[in-house]
Coordinates of C-alpha atoms in Angstrom, one line a residue:
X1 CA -10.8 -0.4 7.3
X2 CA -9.9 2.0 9.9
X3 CA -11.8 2.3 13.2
X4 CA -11.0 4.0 16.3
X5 CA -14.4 5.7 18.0
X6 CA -16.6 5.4 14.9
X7 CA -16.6 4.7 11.7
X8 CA -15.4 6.0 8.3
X9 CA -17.8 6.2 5.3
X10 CA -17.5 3.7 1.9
X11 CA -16.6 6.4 -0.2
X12 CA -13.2 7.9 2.9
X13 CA -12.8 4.1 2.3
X14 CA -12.6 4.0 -1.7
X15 CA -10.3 7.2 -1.3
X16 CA -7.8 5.8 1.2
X17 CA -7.5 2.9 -0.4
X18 CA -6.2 4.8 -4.0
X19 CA -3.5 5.8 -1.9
X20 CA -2.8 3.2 -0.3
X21 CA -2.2 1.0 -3.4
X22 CA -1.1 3.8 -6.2
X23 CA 1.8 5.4 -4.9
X24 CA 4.6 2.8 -4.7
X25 CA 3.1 1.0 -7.8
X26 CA 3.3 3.7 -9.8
X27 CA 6.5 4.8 -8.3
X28 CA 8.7 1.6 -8.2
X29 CA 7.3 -0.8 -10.1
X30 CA 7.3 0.3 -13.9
X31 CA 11.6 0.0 -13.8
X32 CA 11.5 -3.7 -12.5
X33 CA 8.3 -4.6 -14.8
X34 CA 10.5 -3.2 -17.8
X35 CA 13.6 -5.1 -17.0
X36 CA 11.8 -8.2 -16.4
X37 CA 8.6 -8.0 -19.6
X38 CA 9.2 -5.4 -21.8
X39 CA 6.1 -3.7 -23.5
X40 CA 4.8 -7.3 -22.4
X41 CA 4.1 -5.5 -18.0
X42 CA 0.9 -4.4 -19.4
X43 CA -0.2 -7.9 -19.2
X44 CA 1.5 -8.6 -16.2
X45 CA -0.3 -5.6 -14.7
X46 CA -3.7 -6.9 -16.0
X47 CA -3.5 -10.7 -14.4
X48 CA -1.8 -9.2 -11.4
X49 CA -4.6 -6.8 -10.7
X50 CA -6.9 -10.1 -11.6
X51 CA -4.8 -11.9 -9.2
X52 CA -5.5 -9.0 -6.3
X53 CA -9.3 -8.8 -7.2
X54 CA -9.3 -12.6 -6.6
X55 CA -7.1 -12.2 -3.2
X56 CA -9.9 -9.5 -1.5
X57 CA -12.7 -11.7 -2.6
X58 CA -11.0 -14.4 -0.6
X59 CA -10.1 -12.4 2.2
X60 CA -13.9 -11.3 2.4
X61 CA -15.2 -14.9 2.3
X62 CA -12.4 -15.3 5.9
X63 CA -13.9 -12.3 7.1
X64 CA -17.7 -13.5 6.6
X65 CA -16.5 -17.0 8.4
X66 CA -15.2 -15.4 11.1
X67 CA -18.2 -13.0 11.1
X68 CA -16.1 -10.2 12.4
X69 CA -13.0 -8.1 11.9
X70 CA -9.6 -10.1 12.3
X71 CA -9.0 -8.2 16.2
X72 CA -12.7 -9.3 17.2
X73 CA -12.3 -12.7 15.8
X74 CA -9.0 -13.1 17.8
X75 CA -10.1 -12.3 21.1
X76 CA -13.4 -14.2 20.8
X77 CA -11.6 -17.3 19.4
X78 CA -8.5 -17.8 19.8
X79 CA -6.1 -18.5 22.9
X80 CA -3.3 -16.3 24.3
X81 CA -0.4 -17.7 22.3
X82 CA -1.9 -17.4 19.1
X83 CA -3.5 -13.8 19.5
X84 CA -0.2 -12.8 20.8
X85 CA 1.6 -14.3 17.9
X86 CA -0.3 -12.9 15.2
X87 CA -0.4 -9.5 16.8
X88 CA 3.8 -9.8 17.2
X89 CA 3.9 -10.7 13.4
X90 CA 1.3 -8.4 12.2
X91 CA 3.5 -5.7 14.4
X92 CA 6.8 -6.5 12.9
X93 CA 5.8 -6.8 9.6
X94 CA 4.2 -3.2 9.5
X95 CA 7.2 -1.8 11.3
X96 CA 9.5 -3.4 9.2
X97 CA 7.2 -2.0 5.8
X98 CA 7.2 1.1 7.2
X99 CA 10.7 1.7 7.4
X100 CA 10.9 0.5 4.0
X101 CA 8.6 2.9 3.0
X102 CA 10.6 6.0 4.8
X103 CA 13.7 5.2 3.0
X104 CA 11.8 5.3 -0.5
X105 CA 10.1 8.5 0.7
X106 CA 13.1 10.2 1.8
X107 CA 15.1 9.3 -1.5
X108 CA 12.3 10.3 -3.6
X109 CA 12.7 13.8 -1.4
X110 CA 16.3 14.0 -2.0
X111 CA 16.0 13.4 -5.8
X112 CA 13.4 15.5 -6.6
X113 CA 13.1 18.7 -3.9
X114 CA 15.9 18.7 -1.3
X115 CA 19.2 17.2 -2.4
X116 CA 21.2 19.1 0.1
X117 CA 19.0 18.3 3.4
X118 CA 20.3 14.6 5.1
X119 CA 18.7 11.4 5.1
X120 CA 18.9 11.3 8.6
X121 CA 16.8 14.8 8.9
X122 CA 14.6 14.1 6.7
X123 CA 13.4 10.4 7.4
X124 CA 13.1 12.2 11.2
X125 CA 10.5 14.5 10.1
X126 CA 8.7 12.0 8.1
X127 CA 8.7 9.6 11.2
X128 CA 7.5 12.5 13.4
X129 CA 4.5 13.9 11.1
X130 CA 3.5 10.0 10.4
X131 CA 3.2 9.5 14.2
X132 CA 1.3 12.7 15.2
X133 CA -1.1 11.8 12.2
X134 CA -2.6 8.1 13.5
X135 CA -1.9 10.0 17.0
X136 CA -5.0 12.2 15.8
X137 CA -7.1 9.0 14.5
X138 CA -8.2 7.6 11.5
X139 CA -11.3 9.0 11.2
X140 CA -9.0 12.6 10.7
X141 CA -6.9 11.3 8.5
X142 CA -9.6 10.0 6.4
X143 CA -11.5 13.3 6.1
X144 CA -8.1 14.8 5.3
X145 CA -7.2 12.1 2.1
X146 CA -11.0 12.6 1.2
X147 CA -10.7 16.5 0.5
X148 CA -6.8 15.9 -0.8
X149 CA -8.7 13.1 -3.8
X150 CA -9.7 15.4 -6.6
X151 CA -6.3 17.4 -5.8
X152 CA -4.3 15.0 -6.8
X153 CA -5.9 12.8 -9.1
X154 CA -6.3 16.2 -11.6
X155 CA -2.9 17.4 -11.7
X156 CA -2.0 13.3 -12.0
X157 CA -4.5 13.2 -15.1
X158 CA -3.0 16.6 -16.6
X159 CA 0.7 14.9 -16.4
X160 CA -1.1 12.3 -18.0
X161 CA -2.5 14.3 -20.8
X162 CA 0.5 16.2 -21.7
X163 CA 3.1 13.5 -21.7
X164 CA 0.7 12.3 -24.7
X165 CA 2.3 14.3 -27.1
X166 CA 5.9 12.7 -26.6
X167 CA 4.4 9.4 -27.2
X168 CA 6.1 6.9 -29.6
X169 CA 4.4 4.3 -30.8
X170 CA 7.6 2.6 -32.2
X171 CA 8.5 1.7 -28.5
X172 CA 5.6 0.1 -27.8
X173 CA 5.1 -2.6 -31.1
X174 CA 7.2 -5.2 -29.6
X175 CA 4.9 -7.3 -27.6
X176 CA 4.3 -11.3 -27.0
X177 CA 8.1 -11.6 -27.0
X178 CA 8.5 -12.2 -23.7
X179 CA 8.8 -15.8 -21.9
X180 CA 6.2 -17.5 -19.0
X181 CA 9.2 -17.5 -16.5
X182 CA 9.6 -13.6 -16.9
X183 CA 6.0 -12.8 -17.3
X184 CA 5.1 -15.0 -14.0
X185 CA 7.7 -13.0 -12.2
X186 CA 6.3 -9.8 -13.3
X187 CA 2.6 -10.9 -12.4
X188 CA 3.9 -11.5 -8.8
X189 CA 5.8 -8.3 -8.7
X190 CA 2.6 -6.6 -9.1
X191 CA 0.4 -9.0 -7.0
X192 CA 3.2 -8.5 -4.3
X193 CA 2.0 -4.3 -4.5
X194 CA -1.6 -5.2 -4.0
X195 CA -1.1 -6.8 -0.8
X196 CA -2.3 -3.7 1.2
X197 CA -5.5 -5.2 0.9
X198 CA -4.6 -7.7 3.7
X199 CA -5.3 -4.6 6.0
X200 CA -9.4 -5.2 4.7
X201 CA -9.1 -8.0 7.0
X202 CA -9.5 -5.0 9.9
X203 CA -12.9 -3.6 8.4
X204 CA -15.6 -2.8 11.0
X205 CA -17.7 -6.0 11.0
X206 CA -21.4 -4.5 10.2
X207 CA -23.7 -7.3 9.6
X208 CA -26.0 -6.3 6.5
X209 CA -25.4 -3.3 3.6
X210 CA -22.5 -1.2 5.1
X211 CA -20.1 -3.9 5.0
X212 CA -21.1 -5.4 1.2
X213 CA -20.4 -1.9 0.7
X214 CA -17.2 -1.4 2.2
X215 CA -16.1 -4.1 0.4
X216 CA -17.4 -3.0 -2.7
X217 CA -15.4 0.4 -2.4
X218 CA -12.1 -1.6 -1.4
X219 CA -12.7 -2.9 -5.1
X220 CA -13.6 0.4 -6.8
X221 CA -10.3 1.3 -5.4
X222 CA -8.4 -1.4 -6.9
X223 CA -9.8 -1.5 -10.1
X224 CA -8.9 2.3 -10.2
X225 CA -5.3 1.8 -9.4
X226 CA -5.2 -0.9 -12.0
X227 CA -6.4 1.6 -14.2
X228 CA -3.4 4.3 -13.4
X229 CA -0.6 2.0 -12.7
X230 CA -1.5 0.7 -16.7
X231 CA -1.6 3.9 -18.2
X232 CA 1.5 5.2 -16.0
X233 CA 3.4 2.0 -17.7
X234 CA 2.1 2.3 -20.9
X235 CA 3.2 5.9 -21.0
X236 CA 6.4 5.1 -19.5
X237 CA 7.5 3.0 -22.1
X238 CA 6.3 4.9 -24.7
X239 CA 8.0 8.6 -23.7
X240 CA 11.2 6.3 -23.0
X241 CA 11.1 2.8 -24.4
X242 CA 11.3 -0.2 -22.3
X243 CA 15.1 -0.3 -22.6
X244 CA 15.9 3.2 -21.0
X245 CA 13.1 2.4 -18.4
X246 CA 14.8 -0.4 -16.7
X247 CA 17.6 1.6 -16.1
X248 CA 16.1 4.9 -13.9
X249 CA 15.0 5.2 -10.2
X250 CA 11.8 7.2 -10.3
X251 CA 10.7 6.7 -14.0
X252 CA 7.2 9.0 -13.6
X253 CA 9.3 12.0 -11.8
X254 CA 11.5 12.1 -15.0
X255 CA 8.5 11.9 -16.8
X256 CA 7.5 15.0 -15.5
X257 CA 10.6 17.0 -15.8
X258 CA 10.3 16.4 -19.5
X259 CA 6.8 18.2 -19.5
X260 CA 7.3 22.0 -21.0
X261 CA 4.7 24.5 -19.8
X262 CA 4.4 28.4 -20.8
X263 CA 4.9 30.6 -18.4
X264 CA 7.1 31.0 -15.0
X265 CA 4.9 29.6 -12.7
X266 CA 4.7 26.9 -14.4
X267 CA 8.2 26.0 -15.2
X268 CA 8.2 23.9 -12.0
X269 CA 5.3 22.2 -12.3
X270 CA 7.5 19.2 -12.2
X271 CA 8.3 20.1 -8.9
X272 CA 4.4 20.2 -7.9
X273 CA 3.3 17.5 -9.3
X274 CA 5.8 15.2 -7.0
X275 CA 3.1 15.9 -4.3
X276 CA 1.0 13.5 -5.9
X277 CA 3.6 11.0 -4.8
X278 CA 4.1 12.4 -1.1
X279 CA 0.8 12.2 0.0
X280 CA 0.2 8.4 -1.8
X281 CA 3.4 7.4 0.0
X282 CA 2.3 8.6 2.7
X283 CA -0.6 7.4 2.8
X284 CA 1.2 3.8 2.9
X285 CA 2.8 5.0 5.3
X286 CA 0.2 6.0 8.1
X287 CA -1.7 2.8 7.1
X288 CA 1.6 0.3 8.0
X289 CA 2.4 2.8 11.1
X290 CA -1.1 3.0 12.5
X291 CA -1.5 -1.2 12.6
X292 CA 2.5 -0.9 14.3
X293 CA 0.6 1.2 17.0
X294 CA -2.8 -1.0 16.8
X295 CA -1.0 -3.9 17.5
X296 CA 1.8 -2.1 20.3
X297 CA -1.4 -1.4 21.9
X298 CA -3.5 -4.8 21.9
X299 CA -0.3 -5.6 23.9
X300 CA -1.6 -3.3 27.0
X301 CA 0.8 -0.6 26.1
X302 CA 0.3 3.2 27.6
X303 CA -1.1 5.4 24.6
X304 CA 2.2 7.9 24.1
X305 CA 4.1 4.5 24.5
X306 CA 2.5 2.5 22.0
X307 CA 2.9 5.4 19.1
X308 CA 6.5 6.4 20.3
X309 CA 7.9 2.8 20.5
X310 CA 6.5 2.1 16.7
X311 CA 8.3 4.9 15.4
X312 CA 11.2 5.4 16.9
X313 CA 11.3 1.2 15.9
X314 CA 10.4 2.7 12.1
X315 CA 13.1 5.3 12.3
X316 CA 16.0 2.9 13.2
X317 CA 14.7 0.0 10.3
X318 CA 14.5 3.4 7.9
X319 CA 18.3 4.2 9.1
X320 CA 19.5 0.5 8.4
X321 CA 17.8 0.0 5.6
X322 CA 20.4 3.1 4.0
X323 CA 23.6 2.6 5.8
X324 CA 23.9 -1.3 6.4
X325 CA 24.6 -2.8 3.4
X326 CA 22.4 -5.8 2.4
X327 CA 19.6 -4.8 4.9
X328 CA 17.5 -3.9 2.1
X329 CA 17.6 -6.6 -0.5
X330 CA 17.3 -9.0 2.5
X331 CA 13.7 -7.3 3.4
X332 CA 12.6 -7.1 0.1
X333 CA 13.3 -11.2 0.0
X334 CA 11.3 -11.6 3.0
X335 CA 8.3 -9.5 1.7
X336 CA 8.5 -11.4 -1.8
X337 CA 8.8 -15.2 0.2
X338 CA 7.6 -15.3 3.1
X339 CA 5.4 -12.1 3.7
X340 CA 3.2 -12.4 0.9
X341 CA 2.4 -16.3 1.4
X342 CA 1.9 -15.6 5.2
X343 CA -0.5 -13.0 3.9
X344 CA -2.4 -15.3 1.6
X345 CA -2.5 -18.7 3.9
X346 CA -2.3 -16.7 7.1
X347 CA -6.2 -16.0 7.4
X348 CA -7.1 -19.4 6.1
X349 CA -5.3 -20.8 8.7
X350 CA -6.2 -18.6 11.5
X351 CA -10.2 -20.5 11.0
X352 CA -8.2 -23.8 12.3
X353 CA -8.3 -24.6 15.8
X354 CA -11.1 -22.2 17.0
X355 CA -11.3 -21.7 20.7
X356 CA -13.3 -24.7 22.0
X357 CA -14.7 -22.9 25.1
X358 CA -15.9 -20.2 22.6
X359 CA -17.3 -23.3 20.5
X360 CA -19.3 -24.6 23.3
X361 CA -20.4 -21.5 24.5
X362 CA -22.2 -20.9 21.3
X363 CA -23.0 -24.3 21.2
X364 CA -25.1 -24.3 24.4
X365 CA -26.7 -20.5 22.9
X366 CA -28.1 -22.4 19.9
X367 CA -29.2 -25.4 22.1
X368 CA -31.4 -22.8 24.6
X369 CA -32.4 -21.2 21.5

């Protein structure tokens, strides 16, 4: 998924991928699925993750057609106007996300651990510590996520475990009740969260085992997160009932501000356990910021320039997306209507038109051979 001077193992790959997909699922979906289905956004979480097994199993059929990762494949076959637009779009699109994703961090910050600190500070640090880590590489960062797994997967399962005990089953009897139009909208809400898995389209192109796989692990990963974002939501409404859901920002921290432990150390576990959220989110983050950079530099960009320009590009979209109003809900229509199609028909299209001085080039290879 991530190569710079080598090459990150299936399982860094199965790891990275968790993050990459649980944190903002579990974070701000449940409130929208519970406004839109009711108890019913378990189904919608089922066919959506369906929907997004379907979706990498189509983007690994592109990727065997073009027999290489999406930059290879550009370069060999494709002419200057279209590499350079897909790389523009591809660009914008992760700058634009990864502003997104700063504002959500740095109000999930505020809420939960640093009310008094301002937006603007904060969202600066995040910016800064996002660009020195795909500054060091991938292959760091992925070492780093592999050793952080276990350390947050635990405490998430412990949350799990002891938010049991509040459960009522009362909230959760009222199911089939809601209607297709809802339910579709729900199913696309979560599809629309799955999308990361566009970025598989950048997997090292190994002929043979290691990419089966890769692509195997990108899966494992999924099916995972499918796994925790339905249990989260199931939970969810079951602690709080779909009703009150709908209504609150971070639905899983309040969760865990109603879990009582013994003990002092303890009495903040709440407090700890919102770590599990700042390293998925920014895990999302890094990805989105380190294709910004990729594509900053396919455009013959300096190094320091092509990871400063990026960010200081994420830190302004972060800054309008708080304090201009309307920014936000008009990027979170273009993700919903014209990003995710563009990320469905996008690679299909992208095997039209191949190069025809590539063609023939291969075409005269077979002939000799």
């Amino acid at each position: 998924m991530y190569v710079e001077n080598g090459k990150i193992s299936s399982r860094q790959t199965f790891r990275l991928y968790v993050f990459d997909l649980m944190g903002i699922a579990t974070l701000l979906l449940p409130p929208y699925l519970a406004k839109l289905c009711g108890v019913d956004g378990v189904w919608a979480i089922c066919i959506g993750s369906f929907l997004g097994f379907v979706y990498l199993f189509y983007l690994n059929f592109i990727m065997k057609k073009m027999d290489s990762d999406l930059m290879t494949f550009l370069k060999r076959e494709k002419g200057c106007f279209a590499r350079v637009l897909t790389e523009t779009l591809v660009g914008a699109h992760c700058i634009f996300t990864a502003g997104f994703l700063v504002n959500v961090f740095t109000k999930l910050m505020q809420h939960s651990l640093v009310q008094e600190i301002s937006y603007e500070l904060i969202s600066l640090v995040l910016v800064v510590m996002a660009a020195y880590a795909v500054s060091g590489g991938i292959e760091c960062r992925a070492r780093v996520y592999e050793v952080l797994f276990w350390l947050v997967l635990i405490p998430y399962v412990a949350m799990v475990l002891a938010s049991i005990r509040n459960f009522e089953i009362r909230y959760v009897e009222e199911i089939f009740i809601t209607g297709p139009e809802k339910l579709g909208k729900g199913i696309y809400l979560v599809f629309l969260l799955v999308t990361p898995l566009f970025f598989s389209l950048f997997l090292l192109r190994d002929k043979g085992k290691e990419y089966g796989s890769m692509v195997k692990s990108v899966a494992r990963a999924l099916g995972l997160t499918a796994v925790i974002l339905l249990g989260s939501y199931v939970l969810l409404v079951g602690n709080f009932g779909a009703r009150s859901l709908a209504t609150m920002d971070f639905p899983i921290v309040t969760l865990m501000s109603t879990i009582q432990f013994e003990g002092n150390f303890l009495k903040r576990m709440d407090a700890l356990m919102v770590a599990v959220w700042i390293f998925t989110l920014f895990a999302l983050l890094n990805l989105h910021l380190h294709y910004g950079v990729t594509m900053c530099k396919e455009m013959k960009k300096s190094k320091l320039i092509s990871v400063v320009l990026p960010a200081l590009a994420v830190y302004v979209v972060a800054y309008g997306f708080q304090y201009i109003s309307g920014v936000l809900n008009l990027f979170l229509d273009y993700y919903a209507y014209v990003a995710v199609p563009l990320m469905v028909v996008g690679p299909a299209l992208l095997l039209v038109g191949r190069n025809t001085k590539t063609a023939r080039k291969e075409e005269i290879v077979n002939e000799q051979g």
